[in-house]
Amino acid sequence: METNMYSLSLNFEWKSVDAVVNIETYRFPRPFDKTMNKFYHVPAIYRWKIYKPNTQCTVVYIGETDNLKRRISGYIKPGPSQHTNIRMKALFEQYINDGFIVELDTIQIKTFIFNGIEFEQGSLDSKNIRVLLENLIILDHKKNNYELLNARI
């Protein structure tokens, strides 16, 4: 009988994509400008935070993408077959109408080690890595009593 044991260590922080490039924090549904276009064509694990001004965030949507700009654009103007984007756009618009802020964060990996192999931010090019991290982070948010807007939870 074969026994396997895996070790995983992940240290990351949530940052506004814009904090890295010194532009205004991205809030839904701001359209893209040329400065943003340059920095948003990246793979990412992202989190939409939904909160009222001057309150702590307790509602989130967590996702992964190979191209953050394309994914955000899909939420702003979803195609007819993009059911999740259509659902999220409607939710975001309702929250905004109710006085909430819908703001975007992305993961910045500090250290990520799996079975002695060290990964870095560029490892998010791999869909397998993104999906693994997305699911771990969803589980962590669920454990910490966030309201998750992800449909598959």
Tab-separated table of C-alpha atoms in Angstrom:
chain	number	residue	atom	x	y	z
A	1	MET	CA	0.000	0.000	0.000
A	2	GLU	CA	1.393	3.348	-1.081
A	3	THR	CA	1.100	6.275	1.317
A	4	ASN	CA	1.504	9.863	0.192
A	5	MET	CA	1.990	12.948	2.283
A	6	TYR	CA	2.016	16.424	0.818
A	7	SER	CA	3.280	19.618	2.358
A	8	LEU	CA	2.027	23.017	1.345
A	9	SER	CA	2.968	26.459	2.571
A	10	LEU	CA	1.340	29.602	1.206
A	11	ASN	CA	1.998	33.171	2.256
A	12	PHE	CA	0.291	35.903	0.251
A	13	GLU	CA	-1.389	39.247	0.565
A	14	TRP	CA	-4.383	40.774	-1.130
A	15	LYS	CA	-3.507	43.935	-3.015
A	16	SER	CA	-5.311	46.204	-5.339
A	17	VAL	CA	-3.804	45.666	-8.772
A	18	ASP	CA	-3.662	49.425	-8.987
A	19	ALA	CA	-1.560	49.756	-5.834
A	20	VAL	CA	1.295	48.124	-7.711
A	21	VAL	CA	1.193	50.767	-10.443
A	22	ASN	CA	0.020	53.788	-8.405
A	23	ILE	CA	-3.367	54.348	-9.980
A	24	GLU	CA	-6.789	54.554	-8.365
A	25	THR	CA	-8.176	51.355	-6.814
A	26	TYR	CA	-10.368	49.491	-9.305
A	27	ARG	CA	-14.058	49.670	-8.472
A	28	PHE	CA	-16.776	48.099	-10.557
A	29	PRO	CA	-17.831	49.166	-13.237
A	30	ARG	CA	-15.053	51.615	-14.132
A	31	PRO	CA	-14.052	51.241	-17.795
A	32	PHE	CA	-10.430	50.649	-18.696
A	33	ASP	CA	-8.092	53.424	-19.683
A	34	LYS	CA	-4.718	53.082	-21.429
A	35	THR	CA	-2.755	52.986	-18.170
A	36	MET	CA	-4.893	50.141	-16.863
A	37	ASN	CA	-4.717	48.188	-20.132
A	38	LYS	CA	-0.953	47.932	-19.761
A	39	PHE	CA	-1.092	46.269	-16.327
A	40	TYR	CA	-4.241	44.139	-16.409
A	41	HIS	CA	-3.251	41.592	-19.076
A	42	VAL	CA	-2.049	39.118	-16.426
A	43	PRO	CA	-3.163	35.811	-14.929
A	44	ALA	CA	-4.593	36.285	-11.452
A	45	ILE	CA	-6.467	35.021	-8.458
A	46	TYR	CA	-8.877	37.842	-7.719
A	47	ARG	CA	-11.430	38.817	-5.104
A	48	TRP	CA	-14.336	41.185	-5.453
A	49	LYS	CA	-14.934	42.793	-2.048
A	50	ILE	CA	-18.389	44.172	-1.417
A	51	TYR	CA	-18.817	46.539	1.498
A	52	LYS	CA	-20.443	49.771	2.623
A	53	PRO	CA	-18.133	52.766	3.118
A	54	ASN	CA	-16.379	52.718	6.500
A	55	THR	CA	-17.341	49.101	7.244
A	56	GLN	CA	-15.487	45.819	7.144
A	57	CYS	CA	-15.933	43.594	4.101
A	58	THR	CA	-17.887	40.377	4.737
A	59	VAL	CA	-19.148	39.598	1.199
A	60	VAL	CA	-16.768	38.384	-1.512
A	61	TYR	CA	-16.530	36.643	-4.847
A	62	ILE	CA	-13.254	34.813	-5.526
A	63	GLY	CA	-12.095	33.713	-8.957
A	64	GLU	CA	-9.160	32.899	-11.177
A	65	THR	CA	-8.309	33.933	-14.708
A	66	ASP	CA	-5.557	33.766	-17.290
A	67	ASN	CA	-6.270	37.404	-18.268
A	68	LEU	CA	-7.578	39.816	-15.645
A	69	LYS	CA	-8.549	42.527	-18.151
A	70	ARG	CA	-10.656	40.119	-20.194
A	71	ARG	CA	-12.330	38.763	-17.046
A	72	ILE	CA	-13.176	42.228	-15.690
A	73	SER	CA	-14.460	43.261	-19.123
A	74	GLY	CA	-16.696	40.182	-19.062
A	75	TYR	CA	-18.259	41.349	-15.804
A	76	ILE	CA	-18.802	44.871	-17.163
A	77	LYS	CA	-20.277	43.743	-20.479
A	78	PRO	CA	-21.050	40.003	-20.407
A	79	GLY	CA	-21.843	38.048	-23.529
A	80	PRO	CA	-25.161	36.197	-23.802
A	81	SER	CA	-23.603	32.817	-22.938
A	82	GLN	CA	-21.532	34.085	-19.981
A	83	HIS	CA	-23.993	33.057	-17.274
A	84	THR	CA	-21.686	33.679	-14.301
A	85	ASN	CA	-20.714	37.118	-15.605
A	86	ILE	CA	-24.374	38.007	-16.197
A	87	ARG	CA	-25.270	36.869	-12.668
A	88	MET	CA	-22.358	38.726	-11.079
A	89	LYS	CA	-22.991	41.935	-13.026
A	90	ALA	CA	-26.600	41.966	-11.811
A	91	LEU	CA	-25.484	41.303	-8.214
A	92	PHE	CA	-22.782	43.976	-8.374
A	93	GLU	CA	-25.220	46.528	-9.788
A	94	GLN	CA	-27.763	45.728	-7.059
A	95	TYR	CA	-25.133	46.110	-4.344
A	96	ILE	CA	-24.007	49.436	-5.826
A	97	ASN	CA	-27.633	50.647	-5.977
A	98	ASP	CA	-27.910	49.735	-2.278
A	99	GLY	CA	-24.902	51.937	-1.410
A	100	PHE	CA	-22.151	49.294	-1.399
A	101	ILE	CA	-18.699	49.508	-2.966
A	102	VAL	CA	-17.539	46.684	-5.250
A	103	GLU	CA	-13.744	46.686	-5.282
A	104	LEU	CA	-11.145	44.376	-6.792
A	105	ASP	CA	-8.104	42.781	-5.116
A	106	THR	CA	-5.594	40.291	-6.470
A	107	ILE	CA	-3.263	37.878	-4.747
A	108	GLN	CA	0.395	38.768	-4.509
A	109	ILE	CA	2.322	35.617	-3.627
A	110	LYS	CA	5.067	36.067	-1.037
A	111	THR	CA	5.964	32.370	-0.703
A	112	PHE	CA	4.260	29.272	-2.066
A	113	ILE	CA	5.975	25.926	-1.502
A	114	PHE	CA	4.464	22.579	-2.425
A	115	ASN	CA	6.474	19.440	-1.565
A	116	GLY	CA	9.692	21.426	-1.523
A	117	ILE	CA	9.049	23.128	-4.874
A	118	GLU	CA	8.886	26.893	-4.614
A	119	PHE	CA	6.451	28.780	-6.825
A	120	GLU	CA	6.209	32.516	-7.446
A	121	GLN	CA	3.755	35.065	-8.848
A	122	GLY	CA	4.635	33.999	-12.415
A	123	SER	CA	3.391	30.493	-11.556
A	124	LEU	CA	-0.130	31.826	-11.976
A	125	ASP	CA	0.395	31.226	-15.703
A	126	SER	CA	-0.573	27.622	-14.873
A	127	LYS	CA	-4.326	27.006	-14.704
A	128	ASN	CA	-3.681	24.094	-12.299
A	129	ILE	CA	-1.894	26.413	-9.858
A	130	ARG	CA	-4.599	29.083	-10.170
A	131	VAL	CA	-7.437	26.604	-9.563
A	132	LEU	CA	-5.616	25.059	-6.578
A	133	LEU	CA	-5.041	28.465	-4.974
A	134	GLU	CA	-8.544	29.694	-5.817
A	135	ASN	CA	-10.101	26.703	-4.057
A	136	LEU	CA	-7.815	26.962	-1.021
A	137	ILE	CA	-8.671	30.636	-0.651
A	138	ILE	CA	-12.399	30.000	-1.072
A	139	LEU	CA	-12.201	27.393	1.709
A	140	ASP	CA	-10.310	29.849	3.922
A	141	HIS	CA	-12.909	32.584	3.375
A	142	LYS	CA	-15.711	30.114	4.074
A	143	LYS	CA	-13.995	29.051	7.315
A	144	ASN	CA	-13.708	32.738	8.284
A	145	ASN	CA	-17.454	33.296	7.812
A	146	TYR	CA	-17.419	35.444	4.697
A	147	GLU	CA	-20.552	35.420	2.587
A	148	LEU	CA	-19.337	33.873	-0.677
A	149	LEU	CA	-21.106	34.805	-3.901
A	150	ASN	CA	-19.478	31.910	-5.750
A	151	ALA	CA	-22.360	29.728	-7.019
A	152	ARG	CA	-20.540	26.403	-6.671
A	153	ILE	CA	-19.911	26.731	-2.930
